[in-house]
Each structure stands twice: as structure tokens, then as C-alpha cells.
Coordinates of C-alpha atoms in Angstrom, one line a residue:
Chain A
X1 CA 16.6 64.5 20.1
X2 CA 17.5 60.9 20.7
X3 CA 20.4 60.8 18.3
X4 CA 23.3 63.0 17.7
X5 CA 22.9 64.2 14.0
X6 CA 26.2 62.5 13.1
X7 CA 24.8 59.1 14.2
X8 CA 22.0 59.0 11.7
X9 CA 24.5 58.5 9.0
X10 CA 25.4 55.1 10.5
X11 CA 22.0 54.4 11.9
X12 CA 20.2 54.1 8.5
X13 CA 22.6 51.5 7.1
X14 CA 22.5 49.6 10.4
X15 CA 18.7 49.5 10.2
X16 CA 19.1 48.1 6.7
X17 CA 21.6 45.5 7.9
X18 CA 19.4 44.5 10.8
X19 CA 16.5 44.1 8.3
X20 CA 18.5 41.9 6.0
X21 CA 19.7 39.8 8.9
X22 CA 16.1 39.4 10.1
X23 CA 15.0 38.3 6.7
X24 CA 18.0 36.0 6.5
X25 CA 17.3 34.3 9.8
X26 CA 13.6 34.2 8.8
X27 CA 14.5 32.2 5.7
X28 CA 16.6 29.9 7.8
X29 CA 13.7 29.3 10.2
X30 CA 11.7 28.3 7.2
X31 CA 14.3 25.8 6.1
X32 CA 14.2 24.3 9.5
X33 CA 10.8 22.8 8.6
X34 CA 12.5 20.4 6.3
X35 CA 16.1 19.7 7.4
X36 CA 16.5 16.8 4.9
X37 CA 16.0 19.3 2.0
X38 CA 19.4 20.8 3.0
X39 CA 21.0 17.6 1.7
X40 CA 21.0 17.3 -2.1
X41 CA 19.5 14.0 -3.2
X42 CA 22.2 11.7 -4.4
X43 CA 21.2 10.1 -7.7
X44 CA 20.9 6.3 -7.4
X45 CA 20.3 3.6 -10.0
X46 CA 17.1 1.8 -9.2
X47 CA 17.2 -1.7 -10.7
X48 CA 13.8 -3.2 -11.5
X49 CA 13.2 -6.4 -9.6
X50 CA 10.7 -9.2 -9.7
X51 CA 9.3 -8.8 -13.3
X52 CA 8.4 -12.5 -12.8
X53 CA 8.0 -14.3 -9.5
X54 CA 10.6 -16.9 -10.4
X55 CA 13.2 -17.8 -13.0
X56 CA 10.6 -19.7 -15.1
X57 CA 7.5 -18.3 -16.7
X58 CA 5.9 -21.8 -17.2
X59 CA 8.2 -23.8 -19.5
X60 CA 10.3 -20.8 -20.6
X61 CA 13.1 -19.2 -18.7
X62 CA 11.9 -15.8 -17.4
X63 CA 14.1 -12.7 -17.4
X64 CA 14.7 -13.2 -13.6
X65 CA 17.8 -14.9 -12.3
X66 CA 18.4 -16.8 -9.1
X67 CA 20.2 -14.5 -6.7
X68 CA 23.9 -14.9 -5.8
X69 CA 24.5 -17.8 -3.5
X70 CA 21.0 -19.1 -3.7
X71 CA 20.1 -22.7 -4.7
X72 CA 16.7 -23.2 -6.1
X73 CA 15.4 -26.8 -6.1
X74 CA 12.7 -27.2 -8.7
X75 CA 10.3 -30.1 -9.0
X76 CA 8.2 -30.0 -12.2
X77 CA 5.4 -32.3 -13.2
X78 CA 3.2 -32.6 -16.3
X79 CA 0.4 -35.1 -15.9
X80 CA -1.0 -36.9 -19.0
X81 CA -3.3 -35.4 -21.6
X82 CA -6.7 -34.3 -20.3
X83 CA -8.3 -36.1 -23.3
X84 CA -7.2 -39.4 -21.8
X85 CA -10.6 -39.2 -20.2
X86 CA -11.9 -40.9 -17.1
X87 CA -9.9 -44.1 -17.9
X88 CA -6.7 -42.2 -17.4
X89 CA -8.3 -40.0 -14.7
X90 CA -7.8 -37.1 -17.1
X91 CA -4.1 -37.6 -17.3
X92 CA -3.4 -38.0 -13.6
X93 CA -2.4 -41.6 -14.1
X94 CA 0.7 -40.6 -15.9
X95 CA 3.3 -38.0 -15.1
X96 CA 6.4 -36.6 -16.7
X97 CA 8.8 -35.2 -14.2
X98 CA 11.9 -32.9 -14.2
X99 CA 14.0 -32.5 -11.1
X100 CA 16.3 -29.5 -11.3
X101 CA 18.7 -27.3 -9.5
X102 CA 19.3 -23.7 -10.3
X103 CA 22.2 -21.8 -8.7
X104 CA 23.2 -18.1 -8.8
X105 CA 27.0 -17.7 -9.2
X106 CA 26.4 -13.9 -9.2
X107 CA 23.1 -12.0 -9.2
X108 CA 23.4 -11.9 -13.0
X109 CA 25.0 -15.3 -13.8
X110 CA 23.0 -18.5 -13.2
X111 CA 23.7 -22.1 -14.0
X112 CA 21.4 -25.1 -13.7
X113 CA 21.1 -28.8 -14.1
X114 CA 18.2 -31.1 -14.5
X115 CA 17.0 -34.6 -15.3
X116 CA 13.7 -35.2 -17.2
X117 CA 11.9 -38.5 -17.3
X118 CA 10.7 -37.6 -20.8
X119 CA 13.2 -39.4 -23.0
X120 CA 15.5 -39.8 -20.0
X121 CA 17.1 -36.5 -20.7
X122 CA 19.8 -34.6 -18.8
X123 CA 20.2 -30.9 -19.3
X124 CA 22.6 -28.2 -18.2
X125 CA 22.4 -24.5 -18.9
X126 CA 23.8 -21.1 -18.3
X127 CA 21.9 -17.8 -18.1
X128 CA 23.6 -14.5 -18.2
X129 CA 21.6 -11.4 -17.5
X130 CA 23.8 -8.8 -19.1
X131 CA 21.5 -5.9 -19.1
X132 CA 19.2 -4.8 -16.2
X133 CA 16.1 -2.7 -16.5
X134 CA 16.6 0.4 -14.3
X135 CA 15.3 3.8 -13.5
X136 CA 16.7 6.8 -11.6
X137 CA 20.3 7.8 -12.5
X138 CA 20.4 5.3 -15.4
X139 CA 17.3 4.7 -17.4
X140 CA 17.0 1.4 -19.2
X141 CA 13.5 0.3 -20.3
X142 CA 14.2 -3.5 -20.5
X143 CA 16.5 -6.3 -19.3
X144 CA 18.3 -8.7 -21.6
X145 CA 19.7 -12.2 -20.9
X146 CA 21.6 -14.8 -22.9
X147 CA 20.6 -18.4 -22.4
X148 CA 22.4 -21.5 -23.6
X149 CA 21.7 -25.1 -22.8
X150 CA 22.8 -28.6 -23.8
X151 CA 20.5 -31.6 -23.5
X152 CA 21.5 -35.3 -23.7
X153 CA 18.9 -37.9 -24.3
X154 CA 19.8 -41.3 -22.8
X155 CA 17.2 -43.7 -24.1
X156 CA 18.5 -47.1 -25.3
X157 CA 19.3 -47.0 -29.0
X158 CA 16.2 -48.2 -30.9
X159 CA 18.5 -49.9 -33.4
X160 CA 21.7 -51.1 -31.6
X161 CA 23.0 -52.9 -34.7
X162 CA 23.7 -49.8 -36.7
X163 CA 26.6 -47.4 -35.9
X164 CA 25.2 -45.1 -33.2
X165 CA 27.1 -41.9 -32.3
X166 CA 27.0 -40.3 -28.9
X167 CA 26.7 -36.9 -30.5
X168 CA 23.3 -38.1 -32.0
X169 CA 21.9 -37.8 -28.5
X170 CA 22.8 -34.1 -28.1
X171 CA 20.7 -31.0 -28.5
X172 CA 21.6 -27.4 -28.0
X173 CA 19.5 -24.3 -27.4
X174 CA 20.5 -20.6 -27.6
X175 CA 18.2 -17.9 -26.6
X176 CA 18.1 -14.2 -26.2
X177 CA 15.6 -13.1 -23.5
X178 CA 14.4 -9.5 -23.8
X179 CA 12.0 -8.6 -21.0
X180 CA 10.4 -5.6 -19.4
X181 CA 8.4 -5.0 -16.3
X182 CA 6.1 -2.5 -18.0
X183 CA 4.4 -1.6 -14.8
X184 CA 4.0 -3.1 -11.3
X185 CA 1.3 -5.5 -12.6
X186 CA 2.4 -6.3 -16.2
X187 CA 5.6 -7.8 -17.5
X188 CA 6.3 -9.0 -21.0
X189 CA 9.2 -10.8 -22.7
X190 CA 10.2 -11.9 -26.2
X191 CA 12.8 -14.6 -26.7
X192 CA 14.3 -15.3 -30.2
X193 CA 15.5 -18.9 -30.0
X194 CA 17.4 -21.5 -32.0
X195 CA 17.4 -25.1 -31.1
X196 CA 20.0 -27.3 -32.8
X197 CA 19.4 -31.1 -33.1
X198 CA 22.3 -33.2 -34.1
X199 CA 20.1 -36.0 -35.4
X200 CA 16.5 -35.7 -36.6
X201 CA 14.1 -38.5 -37.5
X202 CA 13.4 -37.6 -41.1
X203 CA 15.1 -35.4 -43.8
X204 CA 12.0 -33.2 -43.8
X205 CA 12.8 -31.9 -40.3
X206 CA 15.4 -29.2 -39.8
X207 CA 18.4 -29.6 -37.6
X208 CA 18.2 -25.9 -36.7
X209 CA 14.8 -24.9 -35.5
X210 CA 14.2 -21.1 -35.3
X211 CA 11.4 -19.9 -33.0
X212 CA 10.1 -16.8 -31.3
X213 CA 8.8 -17.1 -27.8
X214 CA 6.4 -14.7 -26.2
X215 CA 5.6 -14.6 -22.5
X216 CA 3.7 -12.3 -20.1
X217 CA 2.6 -11.9 -16.5
X218 CA -0.3 -10.2 -15.0
X219 CA -0.1 -9.7 -11.3
X220 CA -3.4 -10.1 -9.6
X221 CA -2.4 -9.6 -6.0
X222 CA 1.0 -9.4 -4.3
X223 CA 1.1 -13.2 -4.1
X224 CA -0.9 -14.3 -7.1
X225 CA 0.0 -13.8 -10.8
X226 CA -1.3 -15.2 -14.1
X227 CA 1.3 -16.2 -16.6
X228 CA 1.0 -17.2 -20.3
X229 CA 3.4 -18.1 -23.0
X230 CA 3.2 -18.8 -26.7
X231 CA 6.1 -20.2 -28.8
X232 CA 5.9 -19.7 -32.5
X233 CA 8.2 -22.0 -34.5
X234 CA 8.9 -20.8 -38.0
X235 CA 7.1 -22.9 -40.6
X236 CA 8.5 -25.9 -42.5
X237 CA 11.0 -27.0 -39.9
X238 CA 9.2 -29.6 -37.9
X239 CA 7.4 -32.9 -38.2
X240 CA 3.8 -32.7 -39.6
X241 CA 2.1 -33.5 -36.2
X242 CA 4.0 -30.7 -34.5
X243 CA 2.1 -27.9 -32.7
X244 CA 3.2 -24.5 -31.3
X245 CA 3.5 -24.5 -27.5
X246 CA 0.8 -22.6 -25.7
X247 CA 0.7 -22.5 -21.9
X248 CA -1.3 -20.6 -19.3
X249 CA -1.0 -20.8 -15.5
X250 CA -0.9 -19.1 -12.1
X251 CA 2.0 -18.4 -9.7
X252 CA 1.2 -18.8 -6.1
X253 CA 3.7 -17.6 -3.6
X254 CA 3.8 -18.7 0.0
X255 CA 7.0 -17.5 1.9
X256 CA 9.9 -19.7 0.7
X257 CA 7.9 -21.5 -2.0
X258 CA 6.5 -20.6 -5.3
X259 CA 3.9 -22.9 -6.8
X260 CA 3.2 -22.6 -10.5
X261 CA 0.1 -24.5 -11.6
X262 CA -0.6 -24.5 -15.3
X263 CA -2.1 -26.0 -18.5
X264 CA 0.2 -26.7 -21.4
X265 CA 0.2 -28.7 -24.6
X266 CA 3.9 -29.4 -24.2
X267 CA 5.1 -32.6 -22.6
X268 CA 8.8 -31.8 -22.2
X269 CA 10.0 -29.2 -19.7
X270 CA 13.2 -28.3 -21.5
X271 CA 13.7 -26.1 -24.5
X272 CA 14.5 -28.7 -27.2
X273 CA 11.4 -30.5 -26.2
X274 CA 8.7 -27.9 -25.7
X275 CA 9.9 -25.8 -28.6
X276 CA 10.5 -28.5 -31.2
X277 CA 8.5 -31.6 -30.0
X278 CA 5.2 -30.3 -28.8
X279 CA 2.3 -32.5 -30.2
X280 CA -0.7 -31.7 -27.9
X281 CA -3.6 -30.0 -29.5
X282 CA -5.5 -27.5 -27.3
X283 CA -8.6 -27.9 -29.6
X284 CA -9.2 -31.5 -28.7
X285 CA -8.0 -31.6 -25.1
X286 CA -4.4 -32.4 -25.8
X287 CA -3.4 -30.5 -22.8
X288 CA -1.4 -31.4 -19.7
X289 CA -2.2 -30.1 -16.2
X290 CA 1.1 -29.5 -14.5
X291 CA 3.0 -27.7 -11.8
X292 CA 6.5 -26.4 -10.9
X293 CA 7.4 -26.1 -7.2
X294 CA 10.3 -24.0 -6.3
X295 CA 12.1 -24.0 -3.0
X296 CA 15.1 -21.8 -2.4
X297 CA 18.0 -22.4 0.0
X298 CA 20.6 -19.7 0.8
X299 CA 23.9 -21.6 0.3
X300 CA 26.4 -18.7 0.5
X301 CA 25.3 -15.9 2.8
X302 CA 25.9 -12.4 1.4
X303 CA 28.4 -10.1 3.1
X304 CA 27.0 -6.8 4.1
X305 CA 29.1 -3.8 3.3
Chain B
X1 CA 31.9 54.1 14.1
X2 CA 34.5 51.5 14.4
X3 CA 32.7 50.0 17.3
X4 CA 29.5 49.9 15.3
X5 CA 31.1 48.2 12.4
X6 CA 32.6 45.6 14.8
X7 CA 29.2 45.1 16.4
X8 CA 27.7 44.6 12.9
X9 CA 30.5 42.1 12.1
X10 CA 29.8 40.1 15.2
X11 CA 26.1 40.2 14.5
X12 CA 26.6 38.9 11.0
X13 CA 29.0 36.2 12.1
X14 CA 26.6 35.0 14.8
X15 CA 23.8 34.9 12.2
X16 CA 25.8 32.8 9.8
X17 CA 27.2 30.6 12.4
X18 CA 23.7 29.0 12.7
X19 CA 24.7 26.8 9.8
X20 CA 27.5 25.3 11.8
X21 CA 25.0 23.9 14.3
X22 CA 23.6 21.5 11.8
X23 CA 25.0 18.1 11.4
X24 CA 24.3 15.4 8.8
X25 CA 25.1 11.9 7.6
X26 CA 24.4 9.9 4.4
X27 CA 25.8 6.7 5.9
X28 CA 23.6 6.1 8.9
X29 CA 22.9 2.6 9.9
X30 CA 19.4 1.4 10.3
X31 CA 18.9 -2.3 11.1
X32 CA 15.8 -4.2 12.0
X33 CA 15.3 -7.5 13.8
X34 CA 12.3 -9.6 14.4
X35 CA 11.9 -13.0 15.7
X36 CA 8.9 -15.2 14.9
X37 CA 8.4 -18.9 15.9
X38 CA 9.7 -20.1 12.6
X39 CA 12.0 -17.4 11.3
X40 CA 14.4 -14.8 12.4
X41 CA 14.3 -11.8 10.1
X42 CA 17.2 -9.3 10.0
X43 CA 18.0 -6.6 7.6
X44 CA 20.7 -3.9 7.4
X45 CA 20.8 -0.5 5.8
X46 CA 23.8 1.7 5.9
X47 CA 22.8 4.5 3.7
X48 CA 20.3 6.3 5.8
X49 CA 20.4 10.1 5.6
X50 CA 19.9 12.3 8.6
X51 CA 20.1 15.9 9.6
X52 CA 20.4 17.1 13.2
X53 CA 20.0 20.7 14.3
X54 CA 21.6 21.0 17.7
X55 CA 20.3 24.4 18.4
X56 CA 16.7 23.5 18.1
X57 CA 17.0 19.7 18.7
X58 CA 15.3 19.0 15.4
X59 CA 16.1 15.7 13.9
X60 CA 15.2 14.0 10.6
X61 CA 15.9 10.7 9.0
X62 CA 15.2 9.2 5.6
X63 CA 15.9 5.6 4.5
X64 CA 15.6 4.0 1.1
X65 CA 13.6 0.8 1.5
X66 CA 15.3 -0.9 -1.4
X67 CA 18.7 -0.4 0.3
X68 CA 17.8 -2.9 3.1
X69 CA 20.0 -5.9 2.7
X70 CA 18.8 -9.4 3.9
X71 CA 20.6 -12.6 4.3
X72 CA 18.0 -14.3 2.1
X73 CA 17.6 -12.8 -1.3
X74 CA 14.0 -14.1 -1.6
X75 CA 13.1 -12.5 1.7
X76 CA 14.5 -9.2 0.4
X77 CA 12.4 -9.5 -2.7
X78 CA 9.3 -10.2 -0.7
X79 CA 10.0 -7.4 1.7
X80 CA 10.1 -5.0 -1.2
X81 CA 7.3 -6.5 -3.3
X82 CA 4.8 -7.8 -0.9
X83 CA 5.1 -6.0 2.4
X84 CA 6.7 -2.5 1.9
X85 CA 5.7 -2.1 -1.7
X86 CA 8.8 -0.1 -2.2
X87 CA 8.1 1.0 -5.8
X88 CA 5.1 2.9 -4.5
X89 CA 6.6 3.9 -1.1
X90 CA 10.4 4.1 -1.8
X91 CA 11.3 5.9 1.5
X92 CA 10.7 5.8 5.2
X93 CA 11.0 9.2 6.9
X94 CA 11.2 10.3 10.5
X95 CA 10.7 14.0 11.4
X96 CA 10.9 14.9 15.0
X97 CA 12.7 16.5 17.9
X98 CA 15.0 15.8 20.7
X99 CA 12.6 16.8 23.4
X100 CA 15.4 17.7 25.9
X101 CA 18.2 19.2 23.8
X102 CA 19.4 21.1 26.9
X103 CA 20.4 17.8 28.5
X104 CA 23.2 17.4 25.9
X105 CA 26.4 19.4 26.4
X106 CA 27.3 19.5 22.8
X107 CA 30.8 20.8 23.5
X108 CA 31.7 18.3 26.2
X109 CA 32.6 14.6 25.7
X110 CA 30.1 12.2 27.1
X111 CA 27.0 10.1 26.6
X112 CA 23.7 11.8 27.1
X113 CA 20.3 10.1 27.3
X114 CA 17.7 11.9 25.2
X115 CA 14.0 11.6 24.5
X116 CA 13.0 11.8 20.9
X117 CA 9.5 12.2 19.5
X118 CA 8.0 12.9 16.1
X119 CA 6.3 11.5 13.1
X120 CA 7.4 8.2 11.5
X121 CA 6.3 7.4 8.0
X122 CA 6.6 3.8 6.8
X123 CA 4.7 2.3 3.9
X124 CA 2.9 5.6 3.3
X125 CA 1.4 5.6 6.8
X126 CA 2.4 8.3 9.4
X127 CA 2.3 7.7 13.1
X128 CA 3.4 9.7 16.1
X129 CA 6.2 7.9 17.9
X130 CA 8.4 8.6 20.8
X131 CA 11.4 6.8 22.1
X132 CA 14.6 7.2 24.0
X133 CA 18.1 7.3 22.6
X134 CA 21.7 8.4 23.4
X135 CA 23.8 11.2 22.0
X136 CA 27.5 10.6 22.3
X137 CA 30.1 13.3 22.0
X138 CA 33.6 12.2 21.5
X139 CA 36.4 14.6 20.4
X140 CA 33.7 16.9 19.1
X141 CA 32.2 14.1 17.0
X142 CA 28.4 13.7 17.5
X143 CA 26.9 10.2 17.2
X144 CA 23.4 9.0 18.0
X145 CA 22.0 5.7 18.9
X146 CA 18.4 4.5 19.5
X147 CA 16.5 1.2 19.7
X148 CA 12.7 1.2 19.4
X149 CA 9.9 -1.2 18.4
X150 CA 7.2 -0.7 15.8
X151 CA 4.1 -2.8 15.2
X152 CA 3.8 -3.9 11.6
X153 CA 0.0 -3.5 11.7
X154 CA 0.3 0.2 12.6
X155 CA 1.6 0.8 9.1
X156 CA -1.0 -1.1 7.1
X157 CA 1.4 -3.9 6.4
X158 CA -0.5 -7.1 6.0
X159 CA 0.8 -10.4 7.1
X160 CA -1.1 -13.2 5.3
X161 CA -2.3 -16.2 7.3
X162 CA 0.1 -18.7 5.6
X163 CA 3.2 -16.9 6.9
X164 CA 1.9 -15.8 10.3
X165 CA 4.3 -18.2 12.0
X166 CA 7.2 -16.8 10.0
X167 CA 6.8 -13.1 10.5
X168 CA 6.6 -11.3 13.9
X169 CA 4.0 -8.7 14.6
X170 CA 6.6 -6.3 16.1
X171 CA 9.9 -5.3 14.7
X172 CA 12.9 -3.9 16.6
X173 CA 14.6 -1.0 14.8
X174 CA 18.2 0.0 15.7
X175 CA 19.6 3.3 14.6
X176 CA 23.3 4.2 14.7
X177 CA 24.6 7.4 13.1
X178 CA 27.8 9.4 13.1
X179 CA 27.2 13.0 12.2
X180 CA 29.4 15.3 10.3
X181 CA 29.2 19.1 10.3
X182 CA 26.9 20.4 7.6
X183 CA 28.7 23.3 5.8
X184 CA 26.7 25.4 3.4

């Protein structure tokens, strides 16, 4: 006899306890294989970024904003129409230019200013991205931004003898930009737009022009993307020779620069122009080759928390 | 019988006290620095999670790639979009060991040099790494510090020719964490 009979009474439960403990520590040993799983995942909101490479698609504003404290210097060119032929070196003899500055007051509020050679026009705008596409703790399938701009054309009055009002030079645009990065390689946006013109050339033209703009991006590689946009202006608002704006181009990214090279039938690079005053006809070569070059400068350095 | 119950109690206590030997943080600092001829690149992340088991010396880290903050917003975008592809590979993880846990007197204040080795996963690529670090005990608080270098090419991160002068081939990573006891 190893045990006094009275001890078996305690021995059996002790064995059981030992067994439980062994199993218990065994389980713990298994947990050891993945220590991080001991911590519960904290749900985070994952905001979608870079639906487009820059804050412009081609002519249109994209759903992307300039980041807080960043100044984006944009040089945009549209050469003459390709159908100018060899005499005009396929448009290269002429160029329309816009010099612009975009600045991010916050990550979601951007302002900008520009001067276009086309009709010597100054423009200023505000873009407020009030809804951000996100996944994770908060799921939102698209982003939304409100865009408003004012343009002032400063050509000499064609008829200085009549009473000319300064307000006649002014144009306003309001736009709602709805965009979604559908997957890593494909982004799409739709922008209902209204352009208000204080003065139009003939009574047949509307002061308020309603349009629907569509834009998309297909990413080919991490540094190369193809963009396209089509702006449909509702019928019976514009001059008879007016055409809807159609543009296609590529985004090339090299470190601090983004080069956008494109073909477009619009001459102007601001909303009131490319939405309401496009006259080029793709069918007979009424197309401009053009580019936007963007260079960013960090003006206010972010504070790290 | 009383003695047996007491023994049982002690046994059980010692079994459960294993939990008290694990420490964690969700606010670990992981920074990286690189210096190329044209550009100095620096990023900060202060939301690294880590768990340390002082009985076995096991050590794990996880960092969210999107939580790295850069001075230049465009750099941050390119880091996520073009280099780390953070939508596809949202986290970097280290799983390893303190190879000489006996060198640390966990209950005595002081700074103890340690060797750490394990598997580091960045951009979906896992490599064996080993480095040195320091464990500091101060008033019972455990903190860890390490500096090591990784080669960008080891993790299938491509640097295109046009930015070769802007991006260094090696990146220095600094880790600083203050651990708290993990109670479960």
C-alpha cells in the first residue's frame, strides 16, 4: 500500500485539479505562439487615399484635396488645335496657359487662385471635401466635395462707348463632386455643375448652364494612370457651335512632380470656359495637346502627436 | 487535508500568475530615418502594438503602415501607394525572442543590453533578422529600445531609377516602447 486509505479521498480530486492545471497551462503555451492575439484589435477608420494622383483629373477638379499646409504650384498649357496642320506645327505654335496655386488650409479645405491667358481671366476657388470614403470602423463607399469658384475676365471692353458694368466680367461655378475609389486601380466621379454667367453674347444663350461631368481613372502601374473626362451640358443652353468637353490623358508621377499629358477639345482650363465655351470638334481634329505640371511645397510642417 | 488544500491553492495561483508576466503597449513608437543624396526621409508612428512575455522572452510587434506620419504629405501618399502598397499589406509584424532573457533582472532597476532575433514581415515579405536592444526597468516599469537597419530591397520594395538619388537603399528603424502589465 502506497497510500493510507483515507488519503485517496483527497488524492482523486487532486489528480483532477492537476489535470485541469496541465490542460490550462497547455492552452497558455498555445497562446504563446501568437502573443499579439492577446490584444483585441482596436477598430480604426481607414480613410481611402489617392483616388486620383492629384487634385485635377484633366480640366476638372478631382475628389482629392491638397493636404494641409501644402502649396501646389500648377503650370497648365494647352497648345493650339491639332488641325492647324504643319503650318501651325500641329498647334505647337500657339499656347494657352494657366498659372495656378492651390493651398490646403486643412486636409479637407482647399483654396486656389489662377490666371489664364485665355480671355485674360483670373479665378479663385474653394473646395471643401465634407465626406471622406472610408472602410474599417466607419464604412462610407464614396467621398463628396463642394466646389465654388469665381472667374473675372479682364479683356478690354469691345465697345467702350456703351455703359459697361464690372459685374459683366464675372462668372460663377458651383459643383458637387461625388467620387469613389472603386478599387485600387479604378476610380470614378460624377459632378453635377452649374455655371452662372452674368452676361452672355446672345439672348439664345442661358445665363445659368447646367452640366453633368463624368471622370475616371485607370491605374496602369504605381506611377502611371490613364484619366478621361466627359462633360455633358444639358441641351438648349449654349451657342450653336458649342461642343461637350471630352478629354483623355495620362498621369506620370516622378517623386515631387506629377505630369499630366492629355488631349482635349477645350481651350480654357477653368470651369466656366471648358464647361460652357468648348468649341473644338474631336471628329475633325479640333483637339489640343496639353499638359499640367504640379510641384508641391510643404509650407507648414505638420505637428506629430 | 489543510496542507493539501493550501498546496493546491499555491499551485493554482502560480499557474494563473503566468498572465502577470506578459506586458503590452498600443502606443509604441516606431520611427524610421533614411538619408539619400537629395532627400532626407523621416517618418513617425506612435501606435505600434507590442506584447512581451518576460518568462519566455517572446516578443511581438505590429505596426499599421498607414499610421506613419511624414513631414511631406505627398511623401506619405507615395510611401503608402507606391512603395509599401499599404492597402494590400496594411501591417508590418515582428515575431521573435529576446535571446538572453536571463540577462535581464526584471525586478531590479537598471538598463540591460539584450539580443533580439526573429522574423520581420514588411510589404508581405518575411526575413530573419537579429539585432541588439536595451531593456530598461525603472520603478517596475519595463521599456524597450532598439535601433536597426533594413535594406529596402530585401522586402521587394522597388525604387525606380528616377528617384534613385532621393531614396536611400537602407533605412534605419528606431523602436521605443513603454510596456504595461497585461491583465486578462
